[in-house]
Amino acid sequence: MSGAPKLQSLPEAASPDTASPGALPCHVAIIMDGNRRWAEARGLPVALGHKAGAEAVRRTIEACVQQGVGWLTLFAFSSENWLRPADEVKALTGLLRLYLRSEVATFAKEGIRLRVIGDRARFGTETVREIDQAEAVTAGGTRLNLNVALSYGARAEIVAAAQAIAAAAREGRLDPDAIDEASFARHLFTADMPDPDLIIRTSGEQRLSNFLLWQAAYAEFVFQDVLWPDYGAEHLARALRDFGRRERRFGARTG
């Protein structure tokens, strides 16, 4: 993202276009969809669609801080994305490394803690080292917990958790009768994170695409008909207002 503007210093006060009235979600998760279609509609290379999507990431991070959202999880690269054309995968992974290099200092300064969930080992030693360093540098951030899902697939996450629990039981470190939802969740990538209250998907598609299947059990969903590179603070505010109007019962009957 050479030459692109970096994340701006974040104001202490909320922006004028806030989501109130209504409850604010603690944790917002976003399936960022539409980079490819955005580029194709403009006759541009797909790589430029992903670059424009990175700018939308910056705007969305700023908006979450301004709105007071404490947790943001972005679905950036799925385990299935490895099956895309090699040049697109190369562009995506290169953009990831450039983003880490350009943003980590600002994240640390602005109190944003970055964590990556997913099978990071698939990105190679150098990229893994940069991810680890970015997480370490931003570990003290308390203003926004930013989780980026990379090489992530929810089914693989659940299978890995089941395998870890089975191994612990086989080795006598875990009583099978003691396994419950809480103990299972401790073996997921999101072990110490709250479940998402709100999941947003852009581009008009209405599916989870193997994202946070366990964690989304009682999430609210908002589907927005905007391609991700065009996403901004006003779109997030609309989604938060929609969330604030909903009655969350978590399976309990009312009336």
C-alpha positions as MATLAB code, in Angstrom:
seq = 'MSGAPKLQSLPEAASPDTASPGALPCHVAIIMDGNRRWAEARGLPVALGHKAGAEAVRRTIEACVQQGVGWLTLFAFSSENWLRPADEVKALTGLLRLYLRSEVATFAKEGIRLRVIGDRARFGTETVREIDQAEAVTAGGTRLNLNVALSYGARAEIVAAAQAIAAAAREGRLDPDAIDEASFARHLFTADMPDPDLIIRTSGEQRLSNFLLWQAAYAEFVFQDVLWPDYGAEHLARALRDFGRRERRFGARTG';
ca = [
       0.000    0.000    0.000;
       2.860    2.289   -0.848;
       1.751    5.882   -1.107;
      -1.592    5.223    0.596;
      -2.605    7.389    3.567;
      -2.039    5.758    6.935;
      -4.580    5.350    9.708;
      -5.361    8.813   11.011;
      -4.993    9.802   14.655;
      -8.244    8.850   16.309;
     -10.329   11.463   18.116;
     -11.460   11.009   21.682;
     -15.023   12.129   20.992;
     -17.566   10.182   18.995;
     -18.194   11.261   15.431;
     -21.383   13.196   14.630;
     -22.814   10.171   12.802;
     -23.077    7.930   15.830;
     -25.203    4.829   16.147;
     -27.281    5.981   19.134;
     -29.926    5.522   20.329;
     -29.925    1.828   21.139;
     -27.571   -0.760   22.533;
     -24.041   -0.846   21.153;
     -22.489   -4.227   20.317;
     -19.368   -5.088   22.255;
     -17.988   -7.146   19.376;
     -18.561   -6.497   15.678;
     -17.371   -9.004   13.067;
     -17.313   -8.162    9.377;
     -17.143  -10.381    6.290;
     -15.442   -7.963    3.911;
     -16.851   -8.958    0.536;
     -16.735   -7.310   -2.867;
     -13.135   -6.323   -3.627;
     -13.010   -8.365   -6.822;
     -16.370   -7.128   -8.104;
     -15.429   -3.536   -7.292;
     -12.288   -3.830   -9.408;
     -13.990   -5.668  -12.272;
     -16.761   -3.057  -12.452;
     -14.079   -0.428  -13.010;
     -11.960   -2.444  -15.417;
      -9.135   -2.597  -12.881;
      -6.846   -5.450  -11.820;
      -8.182   -7.438   -8.872;
      -5.120   -6.418   -6.860;
      -6.310   -2.803   -6.941;
      -9.652   -3.929   -5.563;
      -7.862   -5.468   -2.597;
      -5.799   -2.286   -2.156;
      -8.993   -0.219   -2.114;
     -10.387   -2.705    0.400;
      -7.422   -2.005    2.672;
      -8.413    1.655    2.695;
     -11.913    0.614    3.779;
     -10.299   -1.322    6.632;
      -8.667    1.895    7.835;
     -11.946    3.803    7.684;
     -13.785    1.046    9.529;
     -11.201    0.828   12.310;
     -11.430    4.587   12.808;
     -15.233    4.431   12.830;
     -15.304    1.610   15.392;
     -13.105    3.600   17.750;
     -15.246    6.698   17.266;
     -18.423    4.716   17.926;
     -17.019    3.039   21.043;
     -16.949   -0.531   19.728;
     -14.449   -2.502   21.806;
     -13.886   -5.528   19.573;
     -13.653   -5.761   15.790;
     -12.982   -8.950   13.843;
     -12.333   -8.719   10.101;
     -12.513  -11.738    7.797;
      -9.594  -10.902    5.522;
      -8.446  -14.210    4.008;
     -10.271  -17.524    4.268;
      -8.718  -20.980    4.139;
     -10.538  -21.416    0.827;
      -8.884  -18.286   -0.614;
      -5.698  -20.312   -1.150;
      -7.545  -21.878   -4.104;
      -7.750  -18.532   -5.934;
      -5.400  -17.769   -8.859;
      -1.751  -17.699   -7.790;
      -1.257  -14.068   -8.803;
      -4.207  -12.952   -6.682;
      -2.976  -14.930   -3.665;
       0.477  -13.404   -4.107;
      -1.030   -9.910   -4.272;
      -3.126  -10.528   -1.157;
      -0.240  -11.871    0.911;
       2.022   -9.065   -0.248;
      -0.611   -6.506    0.709;
      -0.896   -8.118    4.133;
       2.817   -7.681    4.800;
       2.788   -4.082    3.577;
      -0.207   -3.346    5.779;
       1.515   -4.775    8.839;
       4.612   -2.689    8.192;
       2.732    0.539    7.572;
       0.138    0.344   10.339;
       1.625   -1.374   13.359;
       3.269    1.762   14.797;
      -0.013    3.679   14.504;
      -1.914    0.812   16.120;
       0.471    0.855   19.065;
       0.234    4.646   19.386;
      -3.573    4.684   19.196;
      -4.129    1.813   21.651;
      -5.273   -0.772   19.103;
      -4.367   -4.347   19.935;
      -3.903   -6.519   16.862;
      -4.361  -10.276   16.909;
      -4.488  -12.727   14.022;
      -6.725  -15.797   14.120;
      -6.306  -18.647   11.671;
      -3.593  -20.928   10.323;
      -0.871  -18.294   10.073;
       1.821  -20.918    9.381;
       0.617  -21.190    5.776;
       1.901  -17.679    5.067;
       5.546  -18.671    5.497;
       8.244  -17.945    8.054;
       8.867  -14.286    7.226;
       5.204  -13.294    7.269;
       4.599  -15.246   10.486;
       7.497  -13.386   12.082;
       5.976  -10.057   11.072;
       2.567  -11.083   12.434;
       4.120  -12.170   15.733;
       6.023   -8.893   15.983;
       2.917   -6.824   15.238;
       0.967   -8.666   17.938;
       3.760   -8.141   20.458;
       4.161   -4.424   19.694;
       0.416   -3.759   20.058;
      -0.246   -6.110   22.992;
      -0.825   -3.250   25.427;
      -3.640   -1.668   23.439;
      -6.958   -1.250   25.253;
      -8.877    1.137   23.000;
      -9.832   -1.411   20.355;
      -9.231   -5.141   20.107;
      -8.692   -5.770   16.392;
      -8.775   -9.393   15.264;
      -7.897  -10.235   11.674;
      -8.942  -13.673   10.404;
      -6.246  -14.925    8.023;
      -6.162  -18.369    6.443;
      -9.193  -18.929    8.644;
     -11.928  -21.521    8.301;
     -14.455  -22.177   11.063;
     -14.861  -25.885   10.343;
     -11.099  -26.415   10.493;
     -11.010  -24.422   13.738;
     -13.688  -26.651   15.293;
     -11.976  -29.840   14.094;
      -8.653  -28.669   15.540;
     -10.339  -27.930   18.868;
     -11.928  -31.396   18.906;
      -8.559  -32.992   18.142;
      -6.860  -31.064   20.957;
      -9.570  -32.091   23.424;
      -9.376  -35.723   22.296;
      -5.605  -35.725   22.736;
      -5.910  -34.238   26.227;
      -8.491  -36.874   27.190;
      -6.379  -39.693   25.751;
      -3.336  -38.527   27.729;
      -5.343  -38.277   30.942;
      -5.114  -34.495   31.172;
      -8.860  -34.028   30.727;
     -11.858  -35.929   32.039;
     -14.236  -36.500   29.073;
     -17.198  -36.037   31.406;
     -15.937  -32.515   32.187;
     -16.132  -31.377   28.559;
     -18.762  -28.682   28.118;
     -19.288  -25.664   25.867;
     -16.952  -23.482   27.907;
     -14.103  -25.986   27.874;
     -14.555  -26.554   24.149;
     -14.488  -22.808   23.442;
     -11.165  -22.515   25.266;
      -9.585  -24.527   22.447;
     -10.737  -22.168   19.690;
      -8.685  -19.324   18.203;
     -11.031  -16.924   20.007;
     -10.565  -18.520   23.435;
     -10.241  -15.282   25.408;
     -12.517  -13.143   23.259;
     -16.229  -12.359   23.572;
     -18.500  -13.866   20.944;
     -19.584  -11.424   18.236;
     -22.804   -9.569   18.952;
     -23.139   -8.329   15.386;
     -21.920   -9.879   12.131;
     -21.952   -7.670    9.048;
     -21.508   -8.886    5.483;
     -21.037   -6.505    2.599;
     -21.725   -6.831   -1.162;
     -25.315   -8.029   -0.747;
     -24.426  -11.695   -0.163;
     -26.215  -13.381    2.728;
     -24.167  -16.269    4.069;
     -21.469  -16.911    6.679;
     -18.934  -18.550    4.337;
     -17.350  -20.675    7.070;
     -16.784  -17.707    9.403;
     -17.057  -17.966   13.204;
     -19.625  -20.773   13.064;
     -19.330  -21.657   16.759;
     -19.050  -18.069   17.958;
     -21.987  -16.804   15.871;
     -24.588  -18.888   17.719;
     -26.499  -15.839   18.990;
     -25.078  -13.058   16.840;
     -27.307  -10.596   15.040;
     -26.766  -10.302   11.274;
     -26.797   -7.262    9.020;
     -26.321   -7.676    5.270;
     -25.409   -4.510    3.416;
     -25.586   -3.982   -0.325;
     -22.276   -2.133   -0.646;
     -19.001   -3.472   -2.010;
     -16.300   -3.512    0.633;
     -13.973   -0.899   -0.962;
     -16.830    1.623   -0.723;
     -17.495    0.894    2.963;
     -17.198    3.723    5.446;
     -18.328    5.222    8.739;
     -21.876    5.891    7.515;
     -22.389    2.214    6.596;
     -21.118    1.066    9.979;
     -23.360    3.566   11.758;
     -26.407    2.232    9.885;
     -25.551   -1.334   10.878;
     -25.120   -0.305   14.517;
     -28.450    1.524   14.502;
     -30.099   -1.589   13.052;
     -28.535   -3.673   15.829;
     -29.702   -1.192   18.465;
     -33.335   -1.627   17.404;
     -33.309   -5.399   17.839;
     -34.479   -7.359   20.879;
     -31.929  -10.012   21.787;
     -33.436  -12.991   23.633;
     -30.665  -15.606   23.339;
     -33.247  -18.362   22.867;
     -35.500  -17.315   25.777;
     -39.222  -16.961   25.169;
     -40.925  -13.664   25.908;
     -44.557  -12.735   26.364;
];
